[in-house]
Amino acid sequence: MNNSLQSPGKRSVGAWINSGAPWVWLNAGAVAISLVLVIGLLGLIAVRGLGHFWPGQIMVADYQPPGQAVRMVAGEITDSEEVPAARLESSGLEVVNGQELYTRDLLKQGNRDLSGADFVWIVDEWLSNRQYPEDIMVLERREWGNFYGFLESVQEDGATIASGESAWTVFNERLDRALGIYQAIYQIEKHDIGSINAAIEQLRLAERRLELSGDMDPVRQAEIQAERKRLNQEYQQLETQLGDLYRAFNRDSFVARTVAGQTLEQPISKVVRAYQPNTLSLTDKIGFYFDKVGEFILDDPREANTEGGVFPAIFGTVMMVILMSIMVTPFGVIAAVYLREYASQGWMTRAIRVAVNNLAGVPSIVYGVFGLGFFIYFAGAKIDNLFFAEALPSPTFGTPGLLWASITLALLTLPVVIVATEEGLSRIPRSVREGSLALGATKAETLWRVVLPMASPAMMTGLILAVARAAGEVAPLMLVGVVKLAPSLPLDGNYPYLHLDQKFMHLGFHIFDVGFQSPNVEAARPLVYATALLLVMVIAVLNLSAVAIRNRLREKYKSLED
């Protein structure tokens, strides 16, 4: 049939298909769906993670499953779900009214030292006489998690100084005092004594170094002994000061009662935060919320990483990415410059490019095994024998640490930087190089002053991709340096200040540890979401910083490209 005889509708549909518009709409739909999924995922993580820090009301109610005695329960309902009656029966609970579906609530009851578990599932239909008493309190403790109950009295050196309604005010005053003393203790133990111990260790290594060299200089030995004596005297003074602080720290205690009638007596020094959630106004809750978020970002973890903050993990992640970037950028750029500007473009160069591209697809755990075998067991052991013999048999660099983790990830991301830099070099017109050479510049000057500045946006693109991949890697880090809990940061005020041999914490491994290794699964679950959101934000900040630098460089050299 002739085209002139086709109906107008068929001609318009055919023309629309031939124009490629359906593919445009298909691609636009795919992009829109991807954006919705990404935004939805981030929203889910944000809601579940950040919602954990909002103070919920504490319920007190009677709970009576069929065939059992009534008992009082108290806590915060953190989750609810619909379950069939058969599921309750299979767990040993008796169902008597023929109801097919029940609402099951996850109650955060705290008091793990008394009840054995922080969380318990209860059936909502079996609750009665629900109340929200204003005088019920929540105590966040350094050990055993939260305590839910009523304050009975405050004691000083075993003598009761406040009880009844006045006890809460006195308790908060004594808690503020204890927290102030804790900061003084933390400063002495973490920094002052830590500095003295580091200096004493340096003296021990210096003395051992003299023994190994055979140069037993009496003058130098006397200096070491005098310095050690001075440091020991300072240490004794700090020990005495610590003893006084600990006595003052543990002076006050409190007596509290649970809804079940159990009595608890503990030092106030065990409490981190105390509040009565059922009396908090909206303003108080907002202030409490931001205080908890600040604690999560800036404090050290406690209670098997299910309480406290993740600052060491943030610091370790950022420090590792910075060191990895410093290492991978020059090596990647040098390799790309050689392949593009100097190497003859024959079969050997093509084979190298294929090998580089294939390296980008190697599983990350393989890099971790290589880093463990080559960098740690071989290179680290050689470094210890050559430069740190006085510390042996304790390894210095012959053990997983920050340096080897950074180098391993630099090796992992090196192909990305090479490929991106080569692409940038290939886009620079040949006429620019020839013009520079015609003006009398050497090839090295042309490369350094013209070609590399124009290719710098591509280098930054490679670095952005490298950061995005390296910051979230976990598998290789488990072999070459990351740990569950590091006693100190790899950067401090003790010589040599940046401790590349030290193990560190990482946000990605922290997510794995809290999510899959925690003994308290229900308490850890919201922290998994919060830490995941924090990791995404850290990567976004690092990438946006690199993007801003790249855009600035692109605008600077745009005229040359044109």
Coordinates of C-alpha atoms in Angstrom, one line a residue:
M1 CA 0.0 0.0 0.0
N2 CA 1.3 3.5 -0.8
N3 CA 2.1 5.8 2.0
S4 CA -0.4 8.3 0.6
L5 CA -3.1 5.7 1.2
Q6 CA -2.2 5.2 4.9
S7 CA -4.5 6.8 7.5
P8 CA -3.3 10.0 9.2
G9 CA -3.2 8.3 12.6
K10 CA -0.9 5.6 11.4
R11 CA 1.4 8.1 9.7
S12 CA 1.6 10.2 12.9
V13 CA 2.4 7.2 15.1
G14 CA 5.0 6.0 12.7
A15 CA 6.5 9.5 12.5
W16 CA 6.5 9.7 16.2
I17 CA 8.3 6.4 16.6
N18 CA 10.8 7.2 13.8
S19 CA 11.6 10.6 15.5
G20 CA 13.1 8.8 18.5
A21 CA 10.7 10.5 21.0
P22 CA 9.6 7.2 22.6
W23 CA 13.3 6.5 23.6
V24 CA 13.6 10.0 25.0
W25 CA 10.5 9.5 27.1
L26 CA 11.7 6.0 28.1
N27 CA 15.1 7.4 29.3
A28 CA 13.4 10.2 31.1
G29 CA 11.1 7.8 32.9
A30 CA 14.1 5.6 33.9
V31 CA 15.9 8.6 35.3
A32 CA 12.8 9.8 37.1
I33 CA 12.2 6.3 38.6
S34 CA 15.9 6.1 39.7
L35 CA 15.6 9.5 41.3
V36 CA 12.5 8.5 43.2
L37 CA 14.1 5.3 44.4
V38 CA 17.3 7.1 45.6
I39 CA 15.3 9.8 47.3
G40 CA 13.0 7.2 48.8
L41 CA 16.0 5.2 50.1
L42 CA 17.6 8.3 51.6
G43 CA 14.3 9.3 53.1
L44 CA 13.8 5.9 54.7
I45 CA 17.4 5.9 56.1
A46 CA 16.9 9.5 57.5
V47 CA 13.5 8.8 59.1
R48 CA 14.6 5.5 60.7
G49 CA 18.0 6.8 61.7
L50 CA 17.3 10.4 62.9
G51 CA 13.9 9.5 64.4
H52 CA 15.8 7.3 66.9
F53 CA 17.0 10.5 68.8
W54 CA 13.6 12.0 69.4
P55 CA 12.4 11.4 73.0
G56 CA 9.3 9.3 73.1
Q57 CA 6.8 9.1 75.9
I58 CA 7.1 6.3 78.5
M59 CA 4.0 4.2 79.0
V60 CA 3.1 2.4 82.2
A61 CA 0.4 -0.2 81.9
D62 CA -1.0 -3.5 83.2
Y63 CA -0.1 -6.5 81.0
Q64 CA -2.0 -9.8 81.2
P65 CA -1.7 -12.5 78.6
P66 CA -4.5 -15.1 78.8
G67 CA -3.9 -17.6 81.6
Q68 CA -1.2 -15.6 83.2
A69 CA -1.1 -13.2 86.1
V70 CA -1.2 -9.4 85.7
R71 CA 2.2 -7.6 85.7
M72 CA 3.1 -4.0 85.2
V73 CA 5.2 -3.0 82.3
A74 CA 6.9 0.3 81.4
G75 CA 8.8 1.6 78.5
E76 CA 8.7 3.2 75.1
I77 CA 6.9 1.5 72.1
T78 CA 9.3 1.7 69.3
D79 CA 7.6 -0.5 66.7
S80 CA 4.4 -2.3 65.9
E81 CA 3.3 -5.1 63.6
E82 CA 0.2 -7.3 62.8
V83 CA 0.7 -11.0 63.6
P84 CA -1.7 -13.9 63.1
A85 CA -3.0 -15.8 66.2
A86 CA -1.3 -19.0 65.0
R87 CA 2.1 -17.2 65.4
L88 CA 1.4 -16.3 69.0
E89 CA 0.2 -19.8 69.7
S90 CA 3.4 -21.3 68.2
S91 CA 5.4 -19.1 70.6
G92 CA 3.6 -20.6 73.6
L93 CA 1.0 -17.9 74.2
E94 CA -2.6 -18.8 74.8
V95 CA -5.2 -17.3 72.5
V96 CA -8.8 -17.7 73.8
N97 CA -11.2 -15.2 72.0
G98 CA -10.8 -16.5 68.5
Q99 CA -9.3 -13.3 67.1
E100 CA -7.3 -13.9 63.9
L101 CA -4.9 -10.9 64.0
Y102 CA -3.2 -9.2 66.9
T103 CA -1.1 -6.1 67.1
R104 CA 2.4 -6.8 68.6
D105 CA 4.4 -3.9 70.0
L106 CA 8.1 -3.8 70.5
L107 CA 8.6 -2.2 74.0
K108 CA 11.9 -0.7 75.0
Q109 CA 11.8 -1.5 78.7
G110 CA 15.4 -0.9 79.5
N111 CA 16.7 -2.2 82.9
R112 CA 18.8 -4.8 81.3
D113 CA 20.7 -5.5 84.5
L114 CA 17.4 -6.3 86.2
S115 CA 15.2 -7.9 83.5
G116 CA 17.9 -9.4 81.2
A117 CA 16.8 -7.6 78.0
D118 CA 16.3 -4.1 76.8
F119 CA 13.5 -4.9 74.4
V120 CA 10.4 -7.2 74.7
W121 CA 7.5 -7.9 72.4
I122 CA 4.0 -7.5 73.9
V123 CA 0.6 -7.9 72.5
D124 CA -1.3 -4.6 72.4
E125 CA -4.7 -6.1 73.0
W126 CA -3.5 -7.5 76.4
L127 CA -2.5 -4.1 77.7
S128 CA -4.9 -2.2 80.0
N129 CA -4.9 0.8 82.3
R130 CA -2.3 2.7 80.3
Q131 CA -0.8 5.8 82.0
Y132 CA 2.0 8.3 81.3
P133 CA 3.2 9.4 84.7
E134 CA 5.1 12.6 84.8
D135 CA 7.6 11.5 87.5
I136 CA 8.9 8.4 85.6
M137 CA 12.5 9.0 84.6
V138 CA 14.9 7.7 82.0
L139 CA 18.5 7.3 82.9
E140 CA 21.1 6.8 80.1
R141 CA 23.9 4.9 81.8
R142 CA 27.5 4.1 80.9
E143 CA 26.7 0.4 81.4
W144 CA 23.6 -1.8 81.1
G145 CA 21.7 0.7 78.8
N146 CA 18.8 2.8 79.9
F147 CA 16.9 2.6 83.2
Y148 CA 13.2 3.3 83.5
G149 CA 11.7 3.9 86.9
F150 CA 11.0 6.3 89.7
L151 CA 13.6 8.2 91.8
E152 CA 13.4 7.4 95.5
S153 CA 16.3 9.2 97.1
V154 CA 19.7 10.8 96.6
Q155 CA 22.6 9.8 98.8
E156 CA 26.0 11.3 99.7
D157 CA 28.6 8.9 101.1
G158 CA 25.7 6.5 102.0
A159 CA 23.6 9.1 103.8
T160 CA 20.3 10.2 102.3
I161 CA 20.3 13.9 101.5
A162 CA 17.1 14.2 99.5
S163 CA 13.9 12.1 98.9
G164 CA 10.4 12.6 97.6
E165 CA 9.7 15.5 95.3
S166 CA 12.9 17.4 96.1
A167 CA 15.1 14.4 95.1
W168 CA 14.8 15.1 91.3
T169 CA 16.3 18.6 91.6
V170 CA 19.1 17.5 93.9
F171 CA 19.8 14.5 91.6
N172 CA 20.3 16.8 88.5
E173 CA 22.6 19.1 90.5
R174 CA 24.7 16.1 91.6
L175 CA 24.6 14.7 88.0
D176 CA 26.0 18.0 86.6
R177 CA 28.8 17.9 89.2
A178 CA 29.6 14.2 88.3
L179 CA 29.7 15.0 84.6
G180 CA 32.1 17.9 85.2
I181 CA 34.4 15.6 87.2
Y182 CA 34.2 13.0 84.4
Q183 CA 35.5 15.6 81.9
A184 CA 38.5 16.3 84.2
I185 CA 39.2 12.5 84.6
Y186 CA 38.9 12.0 80.8
Q187 CA 41.4 14.9 80.2
I188 CA 43.9 13.4 82.5
E189 CA 43.5 9.7 81.4
K190 CA 43.2 10.3 77.7
H191 CA 45.6 13.2 77.2
D192 CA 47.9 14.0 80.1
I193 CA 48.7 10.4 81.1
G194 CA 48.6 9.3 77.5
S195 CA 51.3 11.9 76.7
I196 CA 53.5 10.7 79.6
N197 CA 53.1 7.1 78.6
A198 CA 54.1 8.0 75.0
A199 CA 57.2 9.9 76.2
I200 CA 58.2 7.0 78.4
E201 CA 57.8 4.6 75.5
Q202 CA 60.0 6.8 73.4
L203 CA 62.7 6.8 76.1
R204 CA 62.5 3.0 76.3
L205 CA 63.0 2.7 72.5
A206 CA 65.9 5.2 72.6
E207 CA 67.6 3.1 75.4
R208 CA 67.0 -0.1 73.4
R209 CA 68.4 1.6 70.3
L210 CA 71.6 2.4 72.2
E211 CA 71.9 -1.2 73.3
L212 CA 71.5 -2.6 69.8
S213 CA 74.1 -0.1 68.4
G214 CA 76.6 -1.0 71.1
D215 CA 77.1 2.7 71.9
M216 CA 76.4 2.7 75.6
D217 CA 77.1 6.4 76.1
P218 CA 77.0 7.1 79.8
V219 CA 76.0 10.7 79.3
R220 CA 73.1 9.8 77.1
Q221 CA 72.0 7.0 79.5
A222 CA 72.1 9.5 82.4
E223 CA 69.9 11.9 80.4
I224 CA 67.4 9.1 79.7
Q225 CA 67.3 8.1 83.3
A226 CA 66.8 11.7 84.4
E227 CA 64.0 12.3 81.9
R228 CA 62.3 9.0 82.9
K229 CA 62.5 10.0 86.6
R230 CA 60.9 13.3 85.8
L231 CA 58.1 11.7 83.8
N232 CA 57.5 9.1 86.6
Q233 CA 57.1 11.9 89.1
E234 CA 54.6 13.6 86.9
Y235 CA 52.8 10.3 86.5
Q236 CA 52.6 9.8 90.2
Q237 CA 51.2 13.4 90.7
L238 CA 48.5 12.6 88.1
E239 CA 47.7 9.3 89.7
T240 CA 47.2 11.1 93.0
Q241 CA 45.0 13.7 91.4
L242 CA 43.0 10.9 89.6
G243 CA 42.5 9.1 93.0
D244 CA 41.0 12.3 94.5
L245 CA 38.8 12.9 91.4
Y246 CA 37.5 9.3 91.5
R247 CA 36.6 9.5 95.2
A248 CA 34.7 12.7 94.4
F249 CA 33.2 11.1 91.3
N250 CA 31.8 8.1 93.2
R251 CA 30.7 10.1 96.2
D252 CA 27.0 10.4 95.3
S253 CA 24.5 7.7 94.6
F254 CA 20.8 7.3 94.1
V255 CA 18.0 4.8 94.9
A256 CA 15.4 4.1 92.2
R257 CA 12.4 1.8 91.9
T258 CA 11.1 0.1 88.8
V259 CA 7.3 -0.3 88.0
A260 CA 7.7 -3.9 89.1
G261 CA 8.8 -2.9 92.5
Q262 CA 12.5 -3.7 92.1
T263 CA 15.0 -1.4 93.8
L264 CA 18.2 -0.2 92.3
E265 CA 21.1 1.6 94.0
Q266 CA 23.9 3.0 91.8
P267 CA 26.5 5.7 91.8
I268 CA 25.4 8.8 90.0
S269 CA 28.8 8.6 88.2
K270 CA 27.3 5.7 86.1
V271 CA 24.6 8.1 84.6
V272 CA 25.2 10.0 81.4
R273 CA 21.9 11.8 81.0
A274 CA 18.7 11.9 83.0
Y275 CA 15.3 13.3 81.9
Q276 CA 11.5 12.9 82.5
P277 CA 10.2 12.4 78.9
N278 CA 6.5 12.7 79.9
T279 CA 7.0 16.3 81.1
L280 CA 9.1 17.6 78.2
S281 CA 7.6 20.5 76.2
L282 CA 8.1 20.7 72.4
T283 CA 10.9 23.2 72.9
D284 CA 12.5 20.8 75.4
K285 CA 12.2 17.9 73.0
I286 CA 13.8 19.8 70.2
G287 CA 16.7 20.8 72.4
F288 CA 17.0 17.2 73.6
Y289 CA 16.9 16.0 70.0
F290 CA 19.8 18.2 68.8
D291 CA 21.8 17.4 71.9
K292 CA 21.5 13.7 71.1
V293 CA 22.4 14.2 67.5
G294 CA 25.4 16.2 68.6
E295 CA 26.4 13.4 71.0
F296 CA 26.1 10.9 68.1
I297 CA 28.4 12.9 65.9
L298 CA 31.0 14.1 68.4
D299 CA 31.3 11.5 71.2
D300 CA 33.0 8.2 71.5
P301 CA 31.0 5.0 71.3
R302 CA 30.0 3.0 74.4
E303 CA 28.0 -0.1 75.2
A304 CA 29.3 -2.3 72.4
N305 CA 28.9 0.6 70.0
T306 CA 25.1 0.7 70.6
E307 CA 25.3 3.9 72.6
G308 CA 27.2 7.1 72.5
G309 CA 28.7 8.5 69.2
V310 CA 30.7 7.6 66.2
F311 CA 33.3 10.5 66.0
P312 CA 36.3 8.1 65.9
A313 CA 34.7 6.3 62.9
I314 CA 34.1 9.7 61.2
F315 CA 37.6 10.8 61.8
G316 CA 39.1 7.5 60.7
T317 CA 37.1 7.5 57.5
V318 CA 38.0 11.1 56.5
M319 CA 41.7 10.6 57.4
M320 CA 41.9 7.4 55.4
V321 CA 40.2 9.1 52.4
I322 CA 42.6 12.1 52.5
L323 CA 45.7 9.9 52.7
M324 CA 44.4 7.7 49.9
S325 CA 43.7 10.8 47.7
I326 CA 47.2 12.1 48.4
M327 CA 48.7 8.8 47.3
V328 CA 46.5 7.8 44.4
T329 CA 46.5 11.2 42.6
P330 CA 50.2 11.7 41.7
F331 CA 50.7 8.0 40.8
G332 CA 47.5 7.9 38.6
V333 CA 48.4 11.2 36.9
I334 CA 52.0 10.1 36.2
A335 CA 50.9 6.8 34.8
A336 CA 48.3 8.5 32.6
V337 CA 50.8 11.1 31.4
Y338 CA 53.3 8.4 30.4
L339 CA 50.7 6.3 28.6
R340 CA 49.3 9.3 26.7
E341 CA 52.2 11.6 26.2
Y342 CA 55.4 9.6 26.1
A343 CA 54.8 5.9 25.5
S344 CA 54.7 4.7 21.8
Q345 CA 51.1 3.8 20.9
G346 CA 51.8 0.2 20.1
W347 CA 50.5 -3.2 21.2
M348 CA 52.3 -3.0 24.5
T349 CA 50.6 0.3 25.4
R350 CA 47.2 -1.1 24.4
A351 CA 47.8 -4.2 26.5
I352 CA 48.6 -2.0 29.5
R353 CA 45.4 -0.1 29.0
V354 CA 43.4 -3.3 28.9
A355 CA 45.2 -4.5 32.1
V356 CA 44.4 -1.2 33.8
N357 CA 40.7 -1.5 32.8
N358 CA 40.6 -5.0 34.1
L359 CA 42.1 -4.0 37.4
A360 CA 39.1 -1.8 38.0
G361 CA 36.9 -4.9 38.0
V362 CA 38.9 -6.9 40.5
P363 CA 36.9 -7.7 43.7
S364 CA 37.9 -5.4 46.5
I365 CA 38.6 -8.3 48.9
V366 CA 41.4 -9.4 46.6
Y367 CA 43.1 -6.1 47.1
G368 CA 42.7 -6.6 50.9
V369 CA 44.4 -10.0 50.7
F370 CA 47.2 -8.5 48.6
G371 CA 47.6 -5.7 51.0
L372 CA 47.7 -8.1 53.9
G373 CA 50.3 -10.3 52.3
F374 CA 52.5 -7.8 50.5
F375 CA 52.3 -4.5 52.4
I376 CA 51.9 -5.9 56.0
Y377 CA 53.7 -9.2 56.1
F378 CA 56.4 -8.4 53.6
A379 CA 57.0 -4.6 53.3
G380 CA 55.9 -3.9 56.9
A381 CA 58.2 -6.6 58.3
K382 CA 61.1 -5.3 56.3
I383 CA 60.5 -1.8 57.5
D384 CA 60.4 -3.0 61.1
N385 CA 63.7 -4.8 60.7
L386 CA 65.4 -1.9 59.1
F387 CA 64.1 1.1 61.1
F388 CA 62.2 -0.1 64.2
A389 CA 64.4 -3.0 65.4
E390 CA 64.4 -1.6 68.9
A391 CA 60.6 -2.2 69.1
L392 CA 60.7 -5.8 68.1
P393 CA 59.3 -8.4 68.6
S394 CA 56.3 -6.0 68.9
P395 CA 55.6 -4.9 65.2
T396 CA 55.3 -1.3 64.3
F397 CA 54.4 -1.4 60.6
G398 CA 54.3 -5.1 60.3
T399 CA 50.7 -5.0 61.5
P400 CA 47.5 -3.7 60.0
G401 CA 47.2 0.1 60.3
L402 CA 46.2 3.4 58.7
L403 CA 49.1 3.5 56.2
W404 CA 48.5 0.1 54.7
A405 CA 44.7 0.7 54.6
S406 CA 45.3 3.9 52.7
I407 CA 47.8 2.4 50.3
T408 CA 45.5 -0.6 49.6
L409 CA 42.6 1.6 48.7
A410 CA 44.9 3.8 46.6
L411 CA 45.9 0.7 44.7
L412 CA 42.2 -0.2 44.4
T413 CA 41.2 3.2 43.0
L414 CA 44.3 3.8 40.8
P415 CA 42.7 2.5 37.6
V416 CA 39.8 4.9 38.0
V417 CA 42.2 7.9 38.2
I418 CA 44.4 6.7 35.3
V419 CA 41.4 6.2 33.0
A420 CA 39.8 9.6 33.9
T421 CA 43.1 11.5 33.5
E422 CA 43.9 9.8 30.1
E423 CA 40.5 10.8 28.8
G424 CA 41.1 14.4 29.9
L425 CA 44.5 14.4 28.2
S426 CA 43.1 12.9 25.0
R427 CA 40.5 15.8 24.7
I428 CA 43.2 18.5 24.6
P429 CA 43.7 19.5 21.0
R430 CA 47.1 18.8 19.4
S431 CA 47.2 22.3 18.2
V432 CA 47.6 23.5 21.8
R433 CA 50.7 21.4 22.3
E434 CA 52.1 22.5 18.9
G435 CA 51.5 26.1 19.7
S436 CA 53.3 25.9 23.0
L437 CA 56.3 24.1 21.3
A438 CA 56.3 26.7 18.5
L439 CA 56.7 29.5 21.1
G440 CA 59.9 27.8 22.4
A441 CA 58.7 25.8 25.3
T442 CA 60.1 22.4 25.9
K443 CA 57.9 19.3 26.0
A444 CA 58.2 19.2 29.8
E445 CA 57.3 22.8 30.1
T446 CA 54.3 22.3 27.7
L447 CA 53.2 19.4 29.8
W448 CA 53.6 21.1 33.1
R449 CA 52.3 24.6 32.2
V450 CA 49.7 23.9 29.5
V451 CA 48.5 20.3 29.2
L452 CA 48.2 19.3 32.9
P453 CA 46.4 22.5 33.9
M454 CA 43.9 21.9 31.1
A455 CA 43.5 18.3 32.1
S456 CA 43.0 19.1 35.8
P457 CA 39.2 18.9 35.7
A458 CA 39.5 15.4 34.4
M459 CA 42.0 14.6 37.2
M460 CA 39.5 15.9 39.7
T461 CA 36.7 13.7 38.1
G462 CA 38.9 10.7 38.6
L463 CA 39.6 11.7 42.2
I464 CA 35.8 12.1 42.8
L465 CA 35.1 8.6 41.5
A466 CA 38.0 7.3 43.6
V467 CA 36.7 8.9 46.8
A468 CA 33.2 7.7 46.1
R469 CA 34.4 4.1 45.8
A470 CA 37.0 4.1 48.5
A471 CA 35.0 5.8 51.3
G472 CA 32.4 3.1 51.3
E473 CA 34.7 0.0 51.0
V474 CA 34.7 -2.3 54.0
A475 CA 35.9 -5.8 52.9
P476 CA 39.6 -4.9 52.3
L477 CA 39.8 -2.7 55.3
M478 CA 38.8 -5.6 57.6
L479 CA 42.2 -7.2 56.7
V480 CA 44.5 -4.1 56.6
G481 CA 43.7 -1.8 59.5
V482 CA 40.1 -1.2 60.6
V483 CA 38.9 -2.4 64.0
K484 CA 35.7 -2.4 66.0
L485 CA 36.9 0.0 68.7
A486 CA 40.2 2.0 68.6
P487 CA 41.5 3.3 71.9
S488 CA 42.7 6.6 70.4
L489 CA 42.7 8.6 67.3
P490 CA 45.5 8.3 64.7
L491 CA 46.2 12.0 65.0
D492 CA 47.0 13.5 68.4
G493 CA 49.6 15.7 70.2
N494 CA 52.1 13.0 70.8
Y495 CA 55.2 12.6 68.5
P496 CA 55.1 11.8 65.6
Y497 CA 51.5 13.3 65.8
L498 CA 50.2 11.3 62.8
H499 CA 50.4 7.6 63.7
L500 CA 50.3 5.8 60.4
D501 CA 50.9 2.5 62.1
Q502 CA 47.8 2.8 64.3
K503 CA 44.6 0.9 63.7
F504 CA 41.4 3.0 63.2
M505 CA 37.7 3.0 63.1
H506 CA 35.6 3.3 59.9
L507 CA 32.0 4.2 59.3
G508 CA 31.4 1.3 56.8
F509 CA 32.9 -1.2 59.2
H510 CA 30.9 0.4 62.1
I511 CA 27.7 -0.3 60.1
F512 CA 28.7 -3.9 59.6
D513 CA 29.7 -4.4 63.3
V514 CA 26.6 -2.7 64.7
G515 CA 24.2 -4.4 62.2
F516 CA 25.6 -7.9 62.3
Q517 CA 27.9 -8.4 65.3
S518 CA 26.0 -6.5 68.0
P519 CA 24.7 -8.5 71.0
N520 CA 21.8 -6.1 71.3
V521 CA 20.1 -6.3 67.9
E522 CA 17.1 -4.1 68.6
A523 CA 19.1 -1.3 70.1
A524 CA 21.6 -1.4 67.3
R525 CA 19.1 -1.3 64.4
P526 CA 18.3 2.4 64.4
L527 CA 22.0 3.2 64.7
V528 CA 22.7 1.3 61.5
Y529 CA 20.4 3.7 59.7
A530 CA 21.9 6.7 61.4
T531 CA 25.4 5.7 60.6
A532 CA 24.6 4.8 57.0
L533 CA 23.1 8.3 56.6
L534 CA 26.2 9.8 58.1
L535 CA 28.4 7.8 55.8
V536 CA 26.4 9.1 52.8
M537 CA 26.7 12.6 54.1
V538 CA 30.5 12.3 54.6
I539 CA 31.0 11.0 51.1
A540 CA 28.7 13.7 49.7
V541 CA 30.7 16.4 51.4
L542 CA 34.0 15.0 50.2
N543 CA 32.7 14.7 46.6
L544 CA 31.0 18.1 46.6
S545 CA 34.3 19.7 47.7
A546 CA 36.1 18.0 44.9
V547 CA 33.3 19.0 42.4
A548 CA 33.7 22.6 43.5
I549 CA 37.4 22.5 42.9
R550 CA 36.9 20.8 39.5
N551 CA 34.3 23.4 38.4
R552 CA 36.6 26.2 39.4
L553 CA 39.5 24.7 37.4
R554 CA 37.2 24.1 34.4
E555 CA 36.1 27.7 34.3
K556 CA 39.7 28.9 34.7
Y557 CA 40.9 26.9 31.7
K558 CA 37.7 27.1 29.6
S559 CA 39.1 29.8 27.3
L560 CA 42.2 27.6 26.5
E561 CA 39.9 24.7 25.5
D562 CA 37.8 27.0 23.3

